[in-house]
Short mmCIF file of C-alpha atoms and ligand atoms in Angstrom, two decimals:
data_model
loop_
_atom_site.label_atom_id
_atom_site.label_comp_id
_atom_site.label_asym_id
_atom_site.label_seq_id
_atom_site.Cartn_x
_atom_site.Cartn_y
_atom_site.Cartn_z
CA MET A 98 175.49 138.96 11.87
CA GLU A 99 176.01 137.09 8.63
CA PHE A 100 174.99 133.44 8.24
CA ASP A 101 175.11 130.97 5.35
CA TYR A 102 171.52 129.99 6.12
CA ILE A 103 168.75 131.56 8.11
CA VAL A 104 166.11 129.00 9.04
CA ILE A 105 162.72 130.28 10.12
CA GLY A 106 161.11 128.01 12.71
CA ALA A 107 162.55 125.48 15.15
CA GLY A 108 159.99 122.75 14.46
CA SER A 109 161.01 119.28 13.26
CA SER A 110 161.72 120.44 9.70
CA GLY A 111 163.72 123.55 10.65
CA LEU A 112 165.80 121.80 13.30
CA THR A 113 166.54 118.88 10.98
CA PHE A 114 167.68 121.15 8.17
CA ALA A 115 169.75 123.35 10.48
CA ALA A 116 171.42 120.44 12.27
CA LEU A 117 172.30 118.64 9.03
CA MET A 118 173.66 121.78 7.36
CA GLU A 119 175.68 122.70 10.43
CA LYS A 120 177.19 119.23 10.34
CA LYS A 121 178.27 119.94 6.76
CA GLY A 122 180.11 123.03 8.02
CA PHE A 123 177.64 125.83 7.24
CA LYS A 124 176.90 128.63 9.67
CA VAL A 125 173.18 128.41 10.32
CA ALA A 126 170.86 130.64 12.37
CA VAL A 127 167.46 129.32 13.49
CA LEU A 128 164.86 131.97 14.34
CA GLU A 129 162.03 130.71 16.52
CA ALA A 130 159.11 132.74 17.85
CA HIS A 131 158.45 130.45 20.84
CA SER A 132 160.78 129.94 23.81
CA LEU A 133 161.13 126.17 23.21
CA PRO A 134 162.01 123.98 20.23
CA GLY A 135 159.62 121.59 18.47
CA GLY A 136 156.70 123.61 17.02
CA CYS A 137 153.85 121.14 16.59
CA SER A 138 156.06 118.50 18.15
CA SER A 139 156.96 120.61 21.15
CA TYR A 140 156.31 120.09 24.86
CA PHE A 141 155.57 121.95 28.06
CA GLU A 142 156.16 121.28 31.74
CA ARG A 143 153.68 121.63 34.61
CA GLU A 144 153.91 120.52 38.21
CA GLY A 145 156.70 118.04 37.59
CA TYR A 146 155.15 116.47 34.48
CA THR A 147 156.27 116.87 30.87
CA PHE A 148 153.45 116.97 28.32
CA ASP A 149 153.76 116.49 24.56
CA ALA A 150 152.03 119.56 23.16
CA GLY A 151 150.95 118.12 19.78
CA ALA A 152 152.71 115.17 18.12
CA THR A 153 153.44 112.19 20.35
CA THR A 154 154.58 109.30 18.15
CA LEU A 155 157.71 108.82 16.10
CA SER A 156 157.60 106.75 12.95
CA GLY A 157 159.77 106.38 9.87
CA LEU A 158 162.37 104.43 11.83
CA LYS A 159 162.55 101.35 9.63
CA GLU A 160 165.92 101.00 7.95
CA ASN A 161 166.61 103.82 5.48
CA ARG A 162 163.49 105.74 6.37
CA PRO A 163 163.81 109.40 7.33
CA LEU A 164 164.11 109.19 11.11
CA PHE A 165 166.35 106.16 10.97
CA ASN A 166 168.74 108.08 8.70
CA LEU A 167 168.48 111.28 10.73
CA ILE A 168 169.23 109.65 14.07
CA LYS A 169 172.13 107.74 12.56
CA GLU A 170 173.64 110.69 10.73
CA LEU A 171 173.46 113.05 13.69
CA ASN A 172 174.07 110.37 16.27
CA LEU A 173 171.11 111.62 18.31
CA PRO A 174 171.21 110.26 21.85
CA LEU A 175 167.64 108.96 21.97
CA ASN A 176 166.36 106.04 23.95
CA LEU A 177 163.75 104.57 21.60
CA THR A 178 161.25 101.80 22.31
CA ALA A 179 159.26 100.11 19.55
CA ILE A 180 155.59 100.23 20.53
CA ASP A 181 153.67 97.08 19.71
CA PRO A 182 150.71 97.21 19.21
CA GLY A 183 151.38 100.52 17.46
CA ILE A 184 147.80 101.58 17.99
CA VAL A 185 144.75 100.15 19.74
CA SER A 186 141.44 101.00 18.07
CA ILE A 187 138.58 100.93 20.55
CA LEU A 188 135.31 100.57 18.67
CA PRO A 189 131.92 100.49 20.45
CA ASP A 190 131.77 96.68 20.28
CA LYS A 191 135.37 95.53 19.92
CA THR A 192 138.99 96.44 20.45
CA ILE A 193 141.54 95.89 17.70
CA PHE A 194 145.27 95.68 18.31
CA ARG A 195 147.49 96.83 15.46
CA PHE A 196 150.41 94.45 15.84
CA LYS A 197 153.76 95.11 14.20
CA ASP A 198 154.18 91.58 12.97
CA GLN A 199 152.19 91.22 9.73
CA LYS A 200 151.07 87.66 10.44
CA LYS A 201 149.87 88.53 13.92
CA TRP A 202 148.07 91.58 12.51
CA ARG A 203 146.30 89.50 9.85
CA ASN A 204 145.26 86.98 12.54
CA GLU A 205 143.91 89.78 14.70
CA LEU A 206 141.87 91.08 11.77
CA GLU A 207 140.62 87.61 10.89
CA LYS A 208 139.51 87.14 14.51
CA LYS A 209 137.78 90.52 14.80
CA PHE A 210 136.46 90.84 11.24
CA PRO A 211 136.04 87.32 9.84
CA GLY A 212 135.15 86.65 6.22
CA ILE A 213 137.23 89.45 4.66
CA ASP A 214 140.25 88.86 2.44
CA HIS A 215 142.64 90.68 4.77
CA GLU A 216 145.67 89.12 3.15
CA LYS A 217 144.83 90.63 -0.23
CA LEU A 218 144.12 94.11 1.13
CA TRP A 219 147.11 94.39 3.44
CA SER A 220 149.60 92.91 0.96
CA ARG A 221 148.42 95.50 -1.54
CA LEU A 222 148.65 98.34 1.00
CA SER A 223 152.07 97.26 2.11
CA ASP A 224 153.33 97.04 -1.50
CA ILE A 225 152.05 100.55 -2.26
CA GLU A 226 153.44 101.87 1.02
CA GLU A 227 156.93 100.51 0.26
CA LYS A 228 156.85 102.07 -3.20
CA GLY A 229 155.52 105.36 -1.83
CA TRP A 230 158.44 105.64 0.57
CA HIS A 231 160.81 104.66 -2.18
CA LEU A 232 159.48 107.38 -4.46
CA SER A 233 159.52 110.11 -1.86
CA SER A 234 163.08 109.42 -0.79
CA ALA A 235 164.53 108.45 -4.16
CA PHE A 236 163.23 111.53 -5.94
CA LYS A 237 165.19 114.04 -3.96
CA ASN A 238 164.76 116.63 -6.65
CA ILE A 239 161.05 117.05 -6.03
CA PRO A 240 160.00 119.79 -6.00
CA LEU A 241 161.64 120.10 -9.40
CA ARG A 242 163.82 123.18 -9.33
CA SER A 243 165.60 123.05 -12.68
CA ILE A 244 165.70 121.31 -16.05
CA GLY A 245 168.63 119.27 -14.70
CA ALA A 246 166.43 118.07 -11.91
CA VAL A 247 163.84 116.91 -14.42
CA THR A 248 166.45 114.95 -16.34
CA GLY A 249 167.82 113.44 -13.15
CA PHE A 250 164.32 112.52 -12.16
CA LEU A 251 163.76 110.69 -15.43
CA LYS A 252 167.01 108.78 -15.18
CA LEU A 253 166.43 107.36 -11.75
CA ASP A 254 166.51 103.62 -11.58
CA THR A 255 163.35 103.52 -9.57
CA LEU A 256 160.94 102.93 -12.40
CA LYS A 257 159.53 99.93 -10.59
CA ALA A 258 158.23 102.13 -7.83
CA LEU A 259 156.48 104.26 -10.42
CA SER A 260 153.99 101.42 -10.83
CA SER A 261 152.39 102.73 -7.62
CA LEU A 262 151.56 106.08 -9.22
CA PRO A 263 148.05 105.08 -10.39
CA ALA A 264 147.30 104.86 -6.67
CA LEU A 265 147.49 108.67 -6.67
CA PHE A 266 144.31 108.83 -8.70
CA THR A 267 142.07 106.35 -6.97
CA SER A 268 140.61 106.58 -3.48
CA VAL A 269 141.08 104.21 -0.57
CA GLU A 270 137.33 103.71 -0.64
CA SER A 271 137.34 102.55 -4.28
CA GLU A 272 139.99 100.00 -3.44
CA LEU A 273 137.95 98.65 -0.54
CA ARG A 274 134.85 98.57 -2.69
CA ALA A 275 136.70 96.62 -5.36
CA LEU A 276 137.61 94.08 -2.69
CA LYS A 277 133.93 93.99 -1.66
CA ILE A 278 134.69 95.10 1.89
CA ASN A 279 131.58 96.50 3.49
CA ASP A 280 131.78 95.62 7.18
CA SER A 281 130.83 98.94 8.80
CA GLY A 282 133.07 98.44 11.85
CA TYR A 283 136.06 97.66 9.67
CA LEU A 284 135.41 100.61 7.38
CA SER A 285 135.02 102.89 10.36
CA MET A 286 138.29 101.67 11.90
CA LEU A 287 140.17 102.35 8.65
CA ASP A 288 138.47 105.69 8.09
CA GLU A 289 139.34 107.02 11.54
CA LEU A 290 142.91 105.72 11.25
CA LEU A 291 143.25 107.54 7.95
CA PHE A 292 142.04 110.72 9.52
CA ILE A 293 145.07 110.77 11.84
CA THR A 294 147.55 110.83 9.00
CA ALA A 295 145.82 111.90 5.79
CA GLN A 296 143.53 114.42 7.53
CA ASN A 297 140.81 113.18 5.25
CA HIS A 298 138.23 110.45 4.80
CA MET A 299 138.72 107.35 2.66
CA SER A 300 136.34 108.54 -0.05
CA ASP A 301 138.71 111.40 -0.95
CA THR A 302 142.12 110.13 0.18
CA PRO A 303 144.37 108.90 -2.65
CA LEU A 304 145.27 105.26 -2.17
CA LEU A 305 149.01 106.05 -2.32
CA MET A 306 148.94 108.36 0.71
CA GLY A 307 146.24 106.21 2.31
CA ALA A 308 148.44 103.11 2.15
CA MET A 309 151.31 105.01 3.76
CA GLY A 310 149.02 106.40 6.45
CA LEU A 311 147.36 103.09 7.26
CA SER A 312 150.72 101.35 7.51
CA TYR A 313 152.42 103.79 9.90
CA PRO A 314 151.41 102.01 13.14
CA ASP A 315 153.75 99.09 12.39
CA ASP A 316 156.66 101.55 12.61
CA THR A 317 155.80 103.40 15.83
CA TYR A 318 158.34 104.36 18.45
CA TYR A 319 158.41 106.11 21.80
CA ALA A 320 161.36 108.25 22.85
CA THR A 321 162.04 108.26 26.58
CA GLY A 322 161.39 111.86 27.61
CA GLY A 323 158.78 112.19 24.84
CA MET A 324 158.89 114.96 22.25
CA LYS A 325 161.04 117.01 24.62
CA ALA A 326 163.82 114.46 24.20
CA PHE A 327 163.45 114.41 20.41
CA SER A 328 163.25 118.16 19.90
CA LYS A 329 165.99 118.95 22.40
CA ALA A 330 168.32 116.34 20.91
CA LEU A 331 167.92 118.03 17.52
CA ALA A 332 168.19 121.54 18.98
CA ALA A 333 171.43 120.55 20.72
CA LYS A 334 172.96 120.07 17.26
CA CYS A 335 172.23 123.68 16.30
CA SER A 336 174.66 126.26 17.66
CA HIS A 337 172.69 129.40 16.83
CA ILE A 338 169.04 129.14 17.81
CA PHE A 339 167.43 132.47 18.58
CA TYR A 340 164.31 131.81 20.68
CA ARG A 341 161.59 134.44 21.12
CA HIS A 342 162.62 135.88 17.76
CA THR A 343 159.45 136.26 15.73
CA VAL A 344 160.26 136.96 12.10
CA LYS A 345 158.43 140.11 11.00
CA LYS A 346 159.96 140.90 7.66
CA ILE A 347 162.13 139.26 5.01
CA THR A 348 163.91 141.48 2.50
CA PRO A 349 165.66 139.83 -0.44
CA LEU A 350 168.71 141.89 -1.44
CA ASN A 351 168.99 142.21 -5.19
CA ASP A 352 166.27 139.61 -5.57
CA GLY A 353 168.02 137.20 -3.24
CA GLN A 354 171.30 137.19 -5.17
CA ASN A 355 172.99 139.21 -2.45
CA GLY A 356 171.34 137.43 0.39
CA PHE A 357 168.57 138.46 2.76
CA GLU A 358 167.89 140.76 5.63
CA VAL A 359 165.53 139.19 8.15
CA VAL A 360 163.93 141.40 10.76
CA THR A 361 162.75 139.72 13.94
CA SER A 362 160.99 141.07 17.02
CA LYS A 363 164.46 141.51 18.54
CA GLN A 364 167.04 142.25 15.82
CA THR A 365 167.99 142.17 12.16
CA ILE A 366 169.99 139.21 10.89
CA ARG A 367 171.63 138.78 7.52
CA GLY A 368 172.09 135.54 5.67
CA LYS A 369 173.02 134.28 2.20
CA LYS A 370 170.04 131.93 1.96
CA VAL A 371 166.76 131.60 3.80
CA VAL A 372 164.81 128.42 4.50
CA SER A 373 161.34 129.04 5.85
CA THR A 374 159.44 126.25 7.59
CA ILE A 375 156.27 128.12 8.39
CA PRO A 376 153.09 127.25 6.46
CA ILE A 377 152.91 128.67 2.95
CA TRP A 378 149.90 130.82 3.94
CA ASN A 379 151.89 132.74 6.53
CA HIS A 380 154.31 134.17 3.97
CA SER A 381 152.63 137.01 2.13
CA GLU A 382 152.70 139.25 5.18
CA LEU A 383 156.46 138.80 5.60
CA PHE A 384 157.49 140.40 2.30
CA ASP A 385 157.09 144.04 1.30
CA GLU A 386 158.03 143.56 -2.34
CA LYS A 387 154.89 143.58 -4.48
CA ARG A 388 155.93 140.78 -6.85
CA VAL A 389 156.76 138.42 -4.00
CA LYS A 390 153.60 139.28 -2.10
CA ALA A 391 151.59 138.63 -5.25
CA PHE A 392 153.29 135.27 -5.66
CA PHE A 393 152.28 134.12 -2.20
CA GLN A 394 148.80 135.50 -2.63
CA ARG A 395 148.41 132.96 -5.43
CA TYR A 396 148.45 130.36 -2.66
CA PRO A 397 145.68 131.95 -0.69
CA ALA A 398 145.12 130.90 2.83
CA PRO A 399 142.79 127.97 2.59
CA ASP A 400 139.29 128.41 3.70
CA PRO A 401 139.82 127.44 7.37
CA SER A 402 136.89 125.08 6.95
CA ALA A 403 138.93 123.07 4.40
CA CYS A 404 141.84 122.34 6.75
CA TRP A 405 141.96 121.09 10.28
CA SER A 406 143.11 122.27 13.63
CA ALA A 407 143.10 120.28 16.86
CA PHE A 408 141.35 120.23 20.21
CA MET A 409 143.73 119.01 22.91
CA ILE A 410 143.39 117.70 26.45
CA TYR A 411 146.42 117.19 28.67
CA LEU A 412 146.15 115.34 31.97
CA THR A 413 147.70 112.73 34.22
CA ILE A 414 146.17 109.41 35.32
CA PRO A 415 147.32 106.67 37.71
CA LEU A 416 150.03 104.43 36.26
CA ASN A 417 148.74 101.11 35.01
CA GLU A 418 151.33 98.76 33.57
CA LYS A 419 148.65 96.35 32.40
CA ARG A 420 147.32 98.57 29.62
CA GLU A 421 147.97 96.95 26.25
CA GLY A 422 149.54 99.90 24.48
CA LEU A 423 150.51 103.56 24.61
CA TYR A 424 148.46 104.85 21.68
CA TYR A 425 144.70 104.48 21.36
CA GLN A 426 142.04 105.70 19.02
CA ILE A 427 138.67 105.73 20.74
CA HIS A 428 135.60 105.74 18.51
CA THR A 429 132.61 107.57 19.85
CA ASP A 430 129.54 109.61 18.94
CA SER A 431 130.15 112.92 17.31
CA ILE A 432 132.29 115.07 19.66
CA PRO A 433 130.76 118.47 20.48
CA HIS A 434 132.31 121.36 18.53
CA CYS A 435 134.65 118.97 16.72
CA LYS A 436 132.33 116.97 14.47
CA THR A 437 134.74 114.06 14.60
CA ARG A 438 133.91 110.55 15.68
CA SER A 439 137.10 109.54 17.42
CA PHE A 440 139.91 110.90 19.53
CA PHE A 441 143.54 109.88 19.89
CA VAL A 442 144.96 109.09 23.31
CA SER A 443 148.68 108.99 23.90
CA LEU A 444 150.22 107.84 27.15
CA SER A 445 153.72 108.36 28.46
CA HIS A 446 155.65 105.10 28.76
CA PRO A 447 155.04 103.51 32.18
CA HIS A 448 158.82 103.36 32.74
CA ASP A 449 159.50 106.91 31.60
CA GLN A 450 160.63 108.62 34.80
CA GLU A 451 161.67 111.73 32.88
CA ARG A 452 158.10 112.78 32.16
CA SER A 453 156.16 111.61 35.09
CA ILE A 454 156.31 111.30 38.86
CA ASN A 455 154.29 109.88 41.77
CA GLY A 456 153.16 106.70 40.00
CA ARG A 457 151.21 108.54 37.32
CA GLN A 458 151.17 108.59 33.51
CA VAL A 459 151.03 111.70 31.36
CA VAL A 460 148.26 111.75 28.74
CA THR A 461 147.86 113.84 25.59
CA ILE A 462 144.48 113.61 23.85
CA SER A 463 143.84 115.15 20.46
CA THR A 464 140.97 115.33 18.04
CA HIS A 465 140.30 117.29 14.86
CA THR A 466 138.32 120.49 14.98
CA LYS A 467 137.68 123.43 12.67
CA SER A 468 139.34 126.63 13.77
CA LYS A 469 136.31 128.78 13.01
CA GLU A 470 134.43 127.01 15.82
CA TRP A 471 136.71 128.72 18.32
CA MET A 472 137.12 132.23 16.94
CA ASN A 473 135.18 135.42 17.68
CA LEU A 474 133.61 134.10 20.86
CA THR A 475 133.08 135.90 24.14
CA LYS A 476 135.36 134.70 26.91
CA GLU A 477 132.40 132.92 28.53
CA ASP A 478 131.34 131.16 25.32
CA TYR A 479 134.89 130.07 24.63
CA GLN A 480 135.22 128.60 28.13
CA LYS A 481 131.83 126.93 27.84
CA LYS A 482 132.73 125.28 24.53
CA LYS A 483 136.05 124.06 25.88
CA GLU A 484 134.35 122.55 28.91
CA GLU A 485 131.62 120.84 26.87
CA CYS A 486 134.15 119.32 24.52
CA ALA A 487 136.55 118.24 27.28
CA GLN A 488 133.77 116.84 29.46
CA PHE A 489 132.45 114.71 26.62
CA ILE A 490 135.87 113.26 25.80
CA LEU A 491 136.85 112.71 29.42
CA ASN A 492 133.60 110.87 30.16
CA VAL A 493 134.32 108.45 27.31
CA LEU A 494 137.93 108.09 28.47
CA LYS A 495 136.83 107.27 32.02
CA GLU A 496 134.47 104.60 30.74
CA LYS A 497 136.97 102.97 28.36
CA PHE A 498 139.96 103.15 30.71
CA ASP A 499 137.96 102.34 33.82
CA LEU A 500 138.90 105.56 35.59
CA LYS A 501 137.10 107.58 38.28
CA ASP A 502 136.76 111.35 38.45
CA GLU A 503 139.42 111.60 41.12
CA ASP A 504 141.90 109.69 38.90
CA LEU A 505 142.07 112.57 36.43
CA LYS A 506 144.49 115.29 37.51
CA ASN A 507 146.39 118.23 35.99
CA VAL A 508 143.68 118.58 33.32
CA MET A 509 144.34 121.34 30.73
CA THR A 510 142.85 122.00 27.32
CA GLY A 511 144.09 123.54 24.07
CA THR A 512 142.23 124.82 21.02
CA PRO A 513 143.16 126.31 17.64
CA LYS A 514 143.76 129.56 19.52
CA THR A 515 146.41 127.81 21.59
CA PHE A 516 148.13 126.68 18.36
CA ILE A 517 148.05 130.24 17.06
CA LYS A 518 149.67 131.45 20.27
CA TYR A 519 152.43 128.85 20.40
CA THR A 520 153.10 128.02 16.75
CA HIS A 521 151.91 131.18 14.95
CA ARG A 522 150.27 129.03 12.30
CA PHE A 523 147.61 130.69 10.19
CA HIS A 524 144.25 130.16 11.93
CA GLY A 525 145.92 127.51 14.08
CA LEU A 526 145.73 125.12 11.12
CA VAL A 527 147.88 122.13 11.95
CA GLY A 528 148.55 118.72 10.46
CA GLY A 529 149.33 119.99 6.97
CA ILE A 530 147.17 120.06 3.87
CA PRO A 531 144.67 117.18 3.80
CA HIS A 532 145.53 114.56 1.19
CA SER A 533 142.80 114.75 -1.39
CA LEU A 534 142.03 113.42 -4.84
CA ARG A 535 140.99 116.99 -5.62
CA ARG A 536 144.50 118.29 -4.98
CA ASN A 537 146.52 118.62 -8.13
CA PRO A 538 149.50 116.22 -7.87
CA ILE A 539 151.46 118.60 -10.11
CA ASP A 540 151.48 120.92 -7.09
CA PHE A 541 154.08 118.67 -5.57
CA LEU A 542 156.41 118.97 -8.50
CA VAL A 543 157.09 122.68 -8.58
CA ALA A 544 159.27 124.61 -6.20
CA ARG A 545 157.08 127.18 -4.59
CA SER A 546 159.56 129.99 -4.17
CA PRO A 547 159.43 133.36 -5.84
CA VAL A 548 162.94 134.44 -4.90
CA GLN A 549 166.38 133.03 -5.57
CA ASN A 550 168.01 131.40 -2.55
CA PHE A 551 164.74 131.26 -0.66
CA TYR A 552 163.36 127.78 0.08
CA MET A 553 160.42 126.35 1.91
CA LEU A 554 160.01 123.26 4.04
CA GLY A 555 157.48 121.88 6.46
CA ASP A 556 154.13 120.21 6.45
CA THR A 557 152.48 122.42 3.81
CA GLN A 558 155.27 121.50 1.35
CA TYR A 559 156.40 118.30 -0.35
CA PRO A 560 156.29 115.56 0.85
CA GLY A 561 153.64 116.49 3.38
CA GLN A 562 152.65 116.08 6.96
CA GLY A 563 153.97 114.22 9.98
CA ILE A 564 157.42 114.32 11.49
CA ALA A 565 158.81 111.65 9.14
CA ALA A 566 157.65 113.60 6.08
CA VAL A 567 158.96 116.99 7.18
CA VAL A 568 162.28 115.42 8.18
CA LEU A 569 162.49 113.83 4.73
CA GLY A 570 161.76 117.20 3.10
CA ALA A 571 164.65 118.72 5.08
CA GLN A 572 166.99 115.84 4.22
CA ASN A 573 166.16 116.17 0.53
CA LEU A 574 166.74 119.93 0.55
CA CYS A 575 170.08 119.53 2.35
CA GLU A 576 171.21 117.12 -0.32
CA PHE A 577 169.99 119.43 -3.09
CA LEU A 578 171.82 122.43 -1.63
CA ASP A 579 175.05 120.68 -0.68
C1 FAD B 2 147.81 117.52 17.64
C2 FAD B 2 148.86 117.02 16.69
C3 FAD B 2 149.28 115.72 16.77
C4 FAD B 2 150.23 115.24 15.87
N1 FAD B 2 150.69 113.97 16.03
C5 FAD B 2 151.73 113.55 15.28
C6 FAD B 2 152.37 112.34 15.61
O1 FAD B 2 152.02 111.67 16.59
N2 FAD B 2 153.40 111.93 14.81
C7 FAD B 2 153.83 112.69 13.74
O2 FAD B 2 154.77 112.27 13.05
N3 FAD B 2 153.25 113.87 13.45
C8 FAD B 2 152.24 114.33 14.21
N4 FAD B 2 151.69 115.55 13.98
C9 FAD B 2 152.17 116.35 12.82
C10 FAD B 2 153.55 116.96 13.12
O3 FAD B 2 153.60 117.44 14.42
C11 FAD B 2 153.81 118.11 12.16
O4 FAD B 2 153.51 117.74 10.82
C12 FAD B 2 155.26 118.55 12.20
O5 FAD B 2 155.71 118.63 13.54
C13 FAD B 2 155.37 119.90 11.50
O6 FAD B 2 156.67 120.38 11.60
P1 FAD B 2 157.08 121.71 10.83
O7 FAD B 2 158.50 121.94 11.12
O8 FAD B 2 156.63 121.61 9.42
O9 FAD B 2 156.16 122.88 11.42
P2 FAD B 2 155.98 123.46 12.95
O10 FAD B 2 156.11 122.32 13.86
O11 FAD B 2 154.74 124.23 12.89
O12 FAD B 2 157.24 124.38 13.09
C14 FAD B 2 157.27 125.69 12.62
C15 FAD B 2 157.94 126.57 13.69
O13 FAD B 2 157.99 127.90 13.20
C16 FAD B 2 157.75 128.80 14.27
N5 FAD B 2 157.27 130.06 13.69
C17 FAD B 2 156.09 130.30 13.07
N6 FAD B 2 156.02 131.58 12.63
C18 FAD B 2 157.21 132.14 12.97
C19 FAD B 2 157.77 133.43 12.78
N7 FAD B 2 157.11 134.40 12.13
N8 FAD B 2 159.01 133.67 13.27
C20 FAD B 2 159.72 132.69 13.90
N9 FAD B 2 159.24 131.46 14.11
C21 FAD B 2 158.00 131.18 13.64
C22 FAD B 2 156.71 128.09 15.11
O14 FAD B 2 156.70 128.59 16.43
C23 FAD B 2 157.17 126.64 15.01
O15 FAD B 2 158.04 126.30 16.07
C24 FAD B 2 150.75 116.08 14.86
C25 FAD B 2 150.33 117.41 14.77
C26 FAD B 2 149.41 117.88 15.69
C27 FAD B 2 149.02 119.31 15.63
#
């Protein structure tokens, strides 16, 4: 079979790229190892309930942001509800509602953390956030792939947004310190919120990414049917998805000039160009050619202790329409085997009949963990660790949500090993590369591909993690290749 494009991976980035290119008239094959679409934003079904496997929230739906543009361009039949408050932070001594409306949000902060200049901080964050989005969507030629791209980049009439660039070199913490913010509860709320998006703490997160991460909850949406609805809507726009096709080998023909031969667990497929959406660290094993292997080995797999994986709990609880939101971050003591101090709770919408039955709500809980905690254990030790971690989190959940033991049903857990099994990601590392002041920003600017007509997308590439970012990466690449 001969295709214009072979896309490796049916996660959010691969499906977006494939669907957009197919709309432009190209013949596109998507090769996916798993039997379902979505990758880290996939789903699974058990006993009549549909669980989001990883990601649960959609953002980037404000006008002209990536998901807004994607849904419009592909006319995706999604039933979206804006979630307000976008997140509820439950601290030991107070609960904070992150309202969409900026004035209401400032009032909430003033009420819960009086005496801080919230107006100054949040106007600054919102200004940087706007500019950050502007930069990442206006500069479609990043990564820079040619001299022409550099010239185009310089000519863009977005110089105003460039004024946010110094925020790449200063941390969120420095900004807060400059504003003399030292309320420990407030700092802890911001730090844990940052951890969801930047995968890092405020002391090391660049203000630019930090502002974008801290602002996401005012742009949070729920799709009826959850991630199943989102991923399936995208997959429906791709005519040639080959599920259960694990890519084993990629052979560039005449250095990519004559296309590629891609060997999967089932067959060999030929294509003119290849777009891979798997993490950069997974690549060296896919190429035989020494030069290409050596190229990828220059991006060595990170020390698994430098990136994060996730511990997951899936369950159902009795429906309660009175709860104030769908998304919660619960602060707690250090969680066993995770070393994090909060976990994220995501509920299915009370009116979402597609995911849930019998007057219950589906819950996905996630928290960060290091993959090495879960490797090389005996079966018994692995089970024991899972139980200790789950028990701790569920006890806190019961207390905060006023639930009894018998209210919790269909409880299942997932670890980095589960992510390896279902997403094939190196060491089960998910959530992308943590944003860090120590990361060289120049890294973003170069196209990391050793072979002609071979491109990479996804959350270890520009512009980073989260569905909105990987969708934007795919949109930018489509435009570049068109
Ligand atoms: C627990 C968790 C919660 C999250 N919550 C949110 C959230 O609420 N909102 C949000 O915006 N983002 C969230 N994220 C981040 C978001 O899910 C990811 O950044 C995004 O989905 C990554 O998409 P991707 O296409 O880059 O990669 P993936 O989703 O990893 O897709 C890559 C695909 O490639 C396939 N694959 C891998 N190797 C091979 C191979 N050799 N052959 C064939 N196929 C292969 C995999 O099976 C996978 O389907 C969350 C992530 C996690 C883990």
